[in-house]
Amino acid sequence: MDSTDENIPISEARANITDVIASVRLLRRCVFLMRREKAQAAIVPIELGELIRAVGGPDVAATVLAGHVKSDSPS
């Protein structure tokens, strides 16, 4: 995981939403909202959200990015 990524329980994010948004916007962090140690959603910088929208939404963006991510398994 990138050092700019952060996992935060949903309850903590709710209580500190202004700070969470500032962290994403100013520090360009991706914040993963967690419930019972499982990621439920992510808050990302606006530029990334706009790119996801521009390519046709999350499903299309995931397909495009999957082709560029290195596999952990040997070829």
GROMACS .gro file of N, CA, C and O in nm:
model
  300
    1MET      N    1   0.084  -0.119   0.000
    1MET     CA    2   0.000   0.000   0.000
    1MET      C    3   0.088   0.124   0.000
    1MET      O    4   0.191   0.129   0.064
    2ASP      N    5   0.048   0.221  -0.072
    2ASP     CA    6   0.121   0.348  -0.082
    2ASP      C    7   0.119   0.420   0.053
    2ASP      O    8   0.023   0.410   0.128
    3SER      N    9   0.226   0.493   0.084
    3SER     CA   10   0.232   0.564   0.212
    3SER      C   11   0.131   0.678   0.218
    3SER      O   12   0.108   0.734   0.325
    4THR      N   13   0.069   0.712   0.106
    4THR     CA   14  -0.032   0.817   0.108
    4THR      C   15  -0.172   0.759   0.127
    4THR      O   16  -0.269   0.832   0.126
    5ASP      N   17  -0.182   0.626   0.144
    5ASP     CA   18  -0.310   0.562   0.170
    5ASP      C   19  -0.330   0.551   0.320
    5ASP      O   20  -0.236   0.537   0.397
    6GLU      N   21  -0.457   0.554   0.361
    6GLU     CA   22  -0.488   0.550   0.502
    6GLU      C   23  -0.618   0.474   0.522
    6GLU      O   24  -0.714   0.493   0.448
    7ASN      N   25  -0.621   0.387   0.623
    7ASN     CA   26  -0.743   0.316   0.661
    7ASN      C   27  -0.802   0.382   0.784
    7ASN      O   28  -0.732   0.402   0.884
    8ILE      N   29  -0.931   0.416   0.778
    8ILE     CA   30  -0.998   0.481   0.890
    8ILE      C   31  -1.133   0.414   0.911
    8ILE      O   32  -1.208   0.394   0.815
    9PRO      N   33  -1.165   0.379   1.036
    9PRO     CA   34  -1.299   0.327   1.063
    9PRO      C   35  -1.405   0.430   1.020
    9PRO      O   36  -1.384   0.551   1.035
   10ILE      N   37  -1.516   0.380   0.969
   10ILE     CA   38  -1.623   0.470   0.923
   10ILE      C   39  -1.668   0.563   1.035
   10ILE      O   40  -1.689   0.682   1.013
   11SER      N   41  -1.680   0.512   1.156
   11SER     CA   42  -1.725   0.595   1.269
   11SER      C   43  -1.628   0.710   1.295
   11SER      O   44  -1.670   0.822   1.324
   12GLU      N   45  -1.498   0.684   1.283
   12GLU     CA   46  -1.398   0.789   1.303
   12GLU      C   47  -1.405   0.891   1.191
   12GLU      O   48  -1.394   1.013   1.214
   13ALA      N   49  -1.421   0.844   1.067
   13ALA     CA   50  -1.433   0.936   0.953
   13ALA      C   51  -1.555   1.025   0.969
   13ALA      O   52  -1.549   1.145   0.943
   14ARG      N   53  -1.666   0.967   1.013
   14ARG     CA   54  -1.789   1.044   1.032
   14ARG      C   55  -1.767   1.155   1.135
   14ARG      O   56  -1.810   1.268   1.115
   15ALA      N   57  -1.698   1.123   1.242
   15ALA     CA   58  -1.674   1.220   1.349
   15ALA      C   59  -1.575   1.328   1.309
   15ALA      O   60  -1.575   1.437   1.367
   16ASN      N   61  -1.492   1.300   1.210
   16ASN     CA   62  -1.386   1.393   1.170
   16ASN      C   63  -1.387   1.420   1.020
   16ASN      O   64  -1.282   1.438   0.958
   17ILE      N   65  -1.505   1.426   0.960
   17ILE     CA   66  -1.514   1.433   0.814
   17ILE      C   67  -1.441   1.554   0.755
   17ILE      O   68  -1.378   1.543   0.650
   18THR      N   69  -1.444   1.667   0.822
   18THR     CA   70  -1.375   1.785   0.771
   18THR      C   71  -1.225   1.760   0.761
   18THR      O   72  -1.162   1.794   0.661
   19ASP      N   73  -1.168   1.697   0.863
   19ASP     CA   74  -1.025   1.667   0.862
   19ASP      C   75  -0.991   1.561   0.758
   19ASP      O   76  -0.886   1.568   0.693
   20VAL      N   77  -1.080   1.463   0.742
   20VAL     CA   78  -1.057   1.358   0.642
   20VAL      C   79  -1.055   1.419   0.502
   20VAL      O   80  -0.965   1.391   0.422
   21ILE      N   81  -1.152   1.504   0.474
   21ILE     CA   82  -1.158   1.570   0.342
   21ILE      C   83  -1.035   1.657   0.320
   21ILE      O   84  -0.976   1.657   0.211
   22ALA      N   85  -0.993   1.730   0.422
   22ALA     CA   86  -0.874   1.815   0.410
   22ALA      C   87  -0.751   1.729   0.381
   22ALA      O   88  -0.667   1.767   0.298
   23SER      N   89  -0.739   1.615   0.446
   23SER     CA   90  -0.626   1.525   0.423
   23SER      C   91  -0.624   1.476   0.279
   23SER      O   92  -0.519   1.474   0.214
   24VAL      N   93  -0.741   1.439   0.228
   24VAL     CA   94  -0.750   1.392   0.090
   24VAL      C   95  -0.716   1.505  -0.006
   24VAL      O   96  -0.638   1.487  -0.100
   25ARG      N   97  -0.772   1.621   0.017
   25ARG     CA   98  -0.755   1.733  -0.075
   25ARG      C   99  -0.614   1.791  -0.071
   25ARG      O  100  -0.550   1.809  -0.175
   26LEU      N  101  -0.565   1.818   0.048
   26LEU     CA  102  -0.436   1.888   0.061
   26LEU      C  103  -0.316   1.795   0.054
   26LEU      O  104  -0.213   1.830  -0.003
   27LEU      N  105  -0.327   1.676   0.112
   27LEU     CA  106  -0.214   1.583   0.116
   27LEU      C  107  -0.222   1.477   0.007
   27LEU      O  108  -0.134   1.393  -0.003
   28ARG      N  109  -0.331   1.484  -0.072
   28ARG     CA  110  -0.353   1.391  -0.184
   28ARG      C  111  -0.350   1.247  -0.137
   28ARG      O  112  -0.289   1.160  -0.196
   29ARG      N  113  -0.419   1.220  -0.028
   29ARG     CA  114  -0.430   1.085   0.028
   29ARG      C  115  -0.553   1.015  -0.026
   29ARG      O  116  -0.651   1.079  -0.061
   30CYS      N  117  -0.546   0.885  -0.031
   30CYS     CA  118  -0.664   0.801  -0.055
   30CYS      C  119  -0.701   0.744   0.081
   30CYS      O  120  -0.620   0.677   0.144
   31VAL      N  121  -0.821   0.772   0.126
   31VAL     CA  122  -0.867   0.725   0.257
   31VAL      C  123  -0.967   0.612   0.236
   31VAL      O  124  -1.068   0.630   0.166
   32PHE      N  125  -0.936   0.496   0.292
   32PHE     CA  126  -1.024   0.381   0.283
   32PHE      C  127  -1.108   0.374   0.409
   32PHE      O  128  -1.054   0.373   0.520
   33LEU      N  129  -1.239   0.372   0.393
   33LEU     CA  130  -1.332   0.366   0.505
   33LEU      C  131  -1.356   0.220   0.540
   33LEU      O  132  -1.399   0.141   0.455
   34MET      N  133  -1.328   0.185   0.664
   34MET     CA  134  -1.328   0.046   0.708
   34MET      C  135  -1.444   0.016   0.803
   34MET      O  136  -1.481   0.099   0.885
   35ARG      N  137  -1.497  -0.106   0.790
   35ARG     CA  138  -1.594  -0.158   0.886
   35ARG      C  139  -1.555  -0.302   0.912
   35ARG      O  140  -1.542  -0.380   0.818
   36ARG      N  141  -1.530  -0.333   1.038
   36ARG     CA  142  -1.487  -0.469   1.077
   36ARG      C  143  -1.366  -0.515   0.996
   36ARG      O  144  -1.362  -0.626   0.944
   37GLU      N  145  -1.270  -0.425   0.984
   37GLU     CA  146  -1.142  -0.451   0.917
   37GLU      C  147  -1.154  -0.481   0.767
   37GLU      O  148  -1.062  -0.535   0.705
   38LYS      N  149  -1.268  -0.445   0.708
   38LYS     CA  150  -1.286  -0.462   0.564
   38LYS      C  151  -1.317  -0.326   0.502
   38LYS      O  152  -1.400  -0.251   0.553
   39ALA      N  153  -1.247  -0.295   0.392
   39ALA     CA  154  -1.272  -0.168   0.323
   39ALA      C  155  -1.412  -0.169   0.265
   39ALA      O  156  -1.454  -0.265   0.201
   40GLN      N  157  -1.484  -0.060   0.287
   40GLN     CA  158  -1.621  -0.045   0.238
   40GLN      C  159  -1.630   0.057   0.126
   40GLN      O  160  -1.715   0.045   0.038
   41ALA      N  161  -1.544   0.159   0.131
   41ALA     CA  162  -1.545   0.267   0.033
   41ALA      C  163  -1.413   0.342   0.043
   41ALA      O  164  -1.335   0.318   0.135
   42ALA      N  165  -1.391   0.432  -0.053
   42ALA     CA  166  -1.270   0.513  -0.051
   42ALA      C  167  -1.305   0.658  -0.082
   42ALA      O  168  -1.396   0.685  -0.160
   43ILE      N  169  -1.232   0.747  -0.020
   43ILE     CA  170  -1.241   0.889  -0.052
   43ILE      C  171  -1.110   0.922  -0.123
   43ILE      O  172  -1.002   0.896  -0.069
   44VAL      N  173  -1.121   0.974  -0.244
   44VAL     CA  174  -1.002   0.998  -0.327
   44VAL      C  175  -0.995   1.145  -0.367
   44VAL      O  176  -1.097   1.215  -0.366
   45PRO      N  177  -0.877   1.193  -0.406
   45PRO     CA  178  -0.866   1.331  -0.454
   45PRO      C  179  -0.959   1.354  -0.573
   45PRO      O  180  -0.984   1.264  -0.653
   46ILE      N  181  -1.008   1.474  -0.586
   46ILE     CA  182  -1.107   1.509  -0.689
   46ILE      C  183  -1.057   1.478  -0.830
   46ILE      O  184  -1.134   1.433  -0.915
   47GLU      N  185  -0.929   1.498  -0.855
   47GLU     CA  186  -0.875   1.472  -0.989
   47GLU      C  187  -0.893   1.324  -1.026
   47GLU      O  188  -0.924   1.292  -1.141
   48LEU      N  189  -0.873   1.236  -0.931
   48LEU     CA  190  -0.892   1.094  -0.957
   48LEU      C  191  -1.040   1.063  -0.980
   48LEU      O  192  -1.075   0.989  -1.071
   49GLY      N  193  -1.126   1.121  -0.899
   49GLY     CA  194  -1.269   1.102  -0.919
   49GLY      C  195  -1.315   1.150  -1.055
   49GLY      O  196  -1.397   1.085  -1.121
   50GLU      N  197  -1.262   1.264  -1.099
   50GLU     CA  198  -1.299   1.317  -1.230
   50GLU      C  199  -1.249   1.227  -1.344
   50GLU      O  200  -1.317   1.207  -1.443
   51LEU      N  201  -1.129   1.170  -1.328
   51LEU     CA  202  -1.078   1.076  -1.428
   51LEU      C  203  -1.164   0.950  -1.435
   51LEU      O  204  -1.192   0.899  -1.544
   52ILE      N  205  -1.204   0.900  -1.320
   52ILE     CA  206  -1.292   0.782  -1.317
   52ILE      C  207  -1.422   0.811  -1.390
   52ILE      O  208  -1.468   0.731  -1.471
   53ARG      N  209  -1.477   0.926  -1.365
   53ARG     CA  210  -1.601   0.967  -1.433
   53ARG      C  211  -1.577   0.980  -1.584
   53ARG      O  212  -1.658   0.936  -1.665
   54ALA      N  213  -1.464   1.039  -1.622
   54ALA     CA  214  -1.436   1.066  -1.764
   54ALA      C  215  -1.420   0.937  -1.846
   54ALA      O  216  -1.456   0.935  -1.963
   55VAL      N  217  -1.367   0.832  -1.787
   55VAL     CA  218  -1.348   0.708  -1.863
   55VAL      C  219  -1.473   0.621  -1.866
   55VAL      O  220  -1.476   0.518  -1.931
   56GLY      N  221  -1.577   0.662  -1.794
   56GLY     CA  222  -1.702   0.587  -1.800
   56GLY      C  223  -1.746   0.524  -1.670
   56GLY      O  224  -1.836   0.442  -1.669
   57GLY      N  225  -1.682   0.560  -1.561
   57GLY     CA  226  -1.724   0.512  -1.430
   57GLY      C  227  -1.626   0.414  -1.368
   57GLY      O  228  -1.525   0.377  -1.430
   58PRO      N  229  -1.656   0.369  -1.247
   58PRO     CA  230  -1.563   0.284  -1.172
   58PRO      C  231  -1.533   0.150  -1.240
   58PRO      O  232  -1.420   0.103  -1.235
   59ASP      N  233  -1.632   0.088  -1.301
   59ASP     CA  234  -1.609  -0.042  -1.363
   59ASP      C  235  -1.512  -0.031  -1.480
   59ASP      O  236  -1.420  -0.113  -1.494
   60VAL      N  237  -1.530   0.070  -1.564
   60VAL     CA  238  -1.439   0.090  -1.679
   60VAL      C  239  -1.301   0.128  -1.629
   60VAL      O  240  -1.200   0.076  -1.677
   61ALA      N  241  -1.294   0.216  -1.529
   61ALA     CA  242  -1.164   0.257  -1.475
   61ALA      C  243  -1.090   0.138  -1.416
   61ALA      O  244  -0.969   0.123  -1.436
   62ALA      N  245  -1.160   0.050  -1.346
   62ALA     CA  246  -1.097  -0.069  -1.288
   62ALA      C  247  -1.041  -0.159  -1.397
   62ALA      O  248  -0.931  -0.213  -1.384
   63THR      N  249  -1.115  -0.174  -1.506
   63THR     CA  250  -1.069  -0.257  -1.617
   63THR      C  251  -0.943  -0.197  -1.681
   63THR      O  252  -0.846  -0.267  -1.708
   64VAL      N  253  -0.943  -0.066  -1.701
   64VAL     CA  254  -0.828   0.002  -1.760
   64VAL      C  255  -0.707  -0.012  -1.670
   64VAL      O  256  -0.597  -0.048  -1.714
   65LEU      N  257  -0.725   0.014  -1.541
   65LEU     CA  258  -0.612   0.008  -1.447
   65LEU      C  259  -0.561  -0.134  -1.427
   65LEU      O  260  -0.440  -0.154  -1.410
   66ALA      N  261  -0.649  -0.232  -1.430
   66ALA     CA  262  -0.607  -0.371  -1.408
   66ALA      C  263  -0.503  -0.414  -1.511
   66ALA      O  264  -0.412  -0.493  -1.479
   67GLY      N  265  -0.511  -0.361  -1.631
   67GLY     CA  266  -0.413  -0.392  -1.734
   67GLY      C  267  -0.277  -0.330  -1.710
   67GLY      O  268  -0.179  -0.367  -1.775
   68HIS      N  269  -0.268  -0.237  -1.615
   68HIS     CA  270  -0.143  -0.167  -1.588
   68HIS      C  271  -0.081  -0.201  -1.453
   68HIS      O  272   0.026  -0.151  -1.419
   69VAL      N  273  -0.148  -0.286  -1.378
   69VAL     CA  274  -0.098  -0.323  -1.245
   69VAL      C  275  -0.017  -0.451  -1.256
   69VAL      O  276  -0.060  -0.547  -1.318
   70LYS      N  277   0.100  -0.450  -1.196
   70LYS     CA  278   0.185  -0.568  -1.198
   70LYS      C  279   0.125  -0.677  -1.111
   70LYS      O  280   0.078  -0.652  -1.001
   71SER      N  281   0.129  -0.796  -1.163
   71SER     CA  282   0.079  -0.912  -1.089
   71SER      C  283   0.179  -0.953  -0.983
   71SER      O  284   0.299  -0.946  -1.002
   72ASP      N  285   0.129  -1.001  -0.867
   72ASP     CA  286   0.217  -1.051  -0.760
   72ASP      C  287   0.269  -1.190  -0.791
   72ASP      O  288   0.368  -1.234  -0.735
   73SER      N  289   0.201  -1.261  -0.879
   73SER     CA  290   0.244  -1.397  -0.911
   73SER      C  291   0.345  -1.396  -1.025
   73SER      O  292   0.338  -1.314  -1.115
   74PRO      N  293   0.442  -1.489  -1.022
   74PRO     CA  294   0.542  -1.494  -1.129
   74PRO      C  295   0.479  -1.540  -1.260
   74PRO      O  296   0.386  -1.617  -1.261
   75SER      N  297   0.532  -1.493  -1.371
   75SER     CA  298   0.479  -1.528  -1.504
   75SER      C  299   0.529  -1.662  -1.550
   75SER      O  300   0.637  -1.700  -1.534
   0.00000   0.00000   0.00000
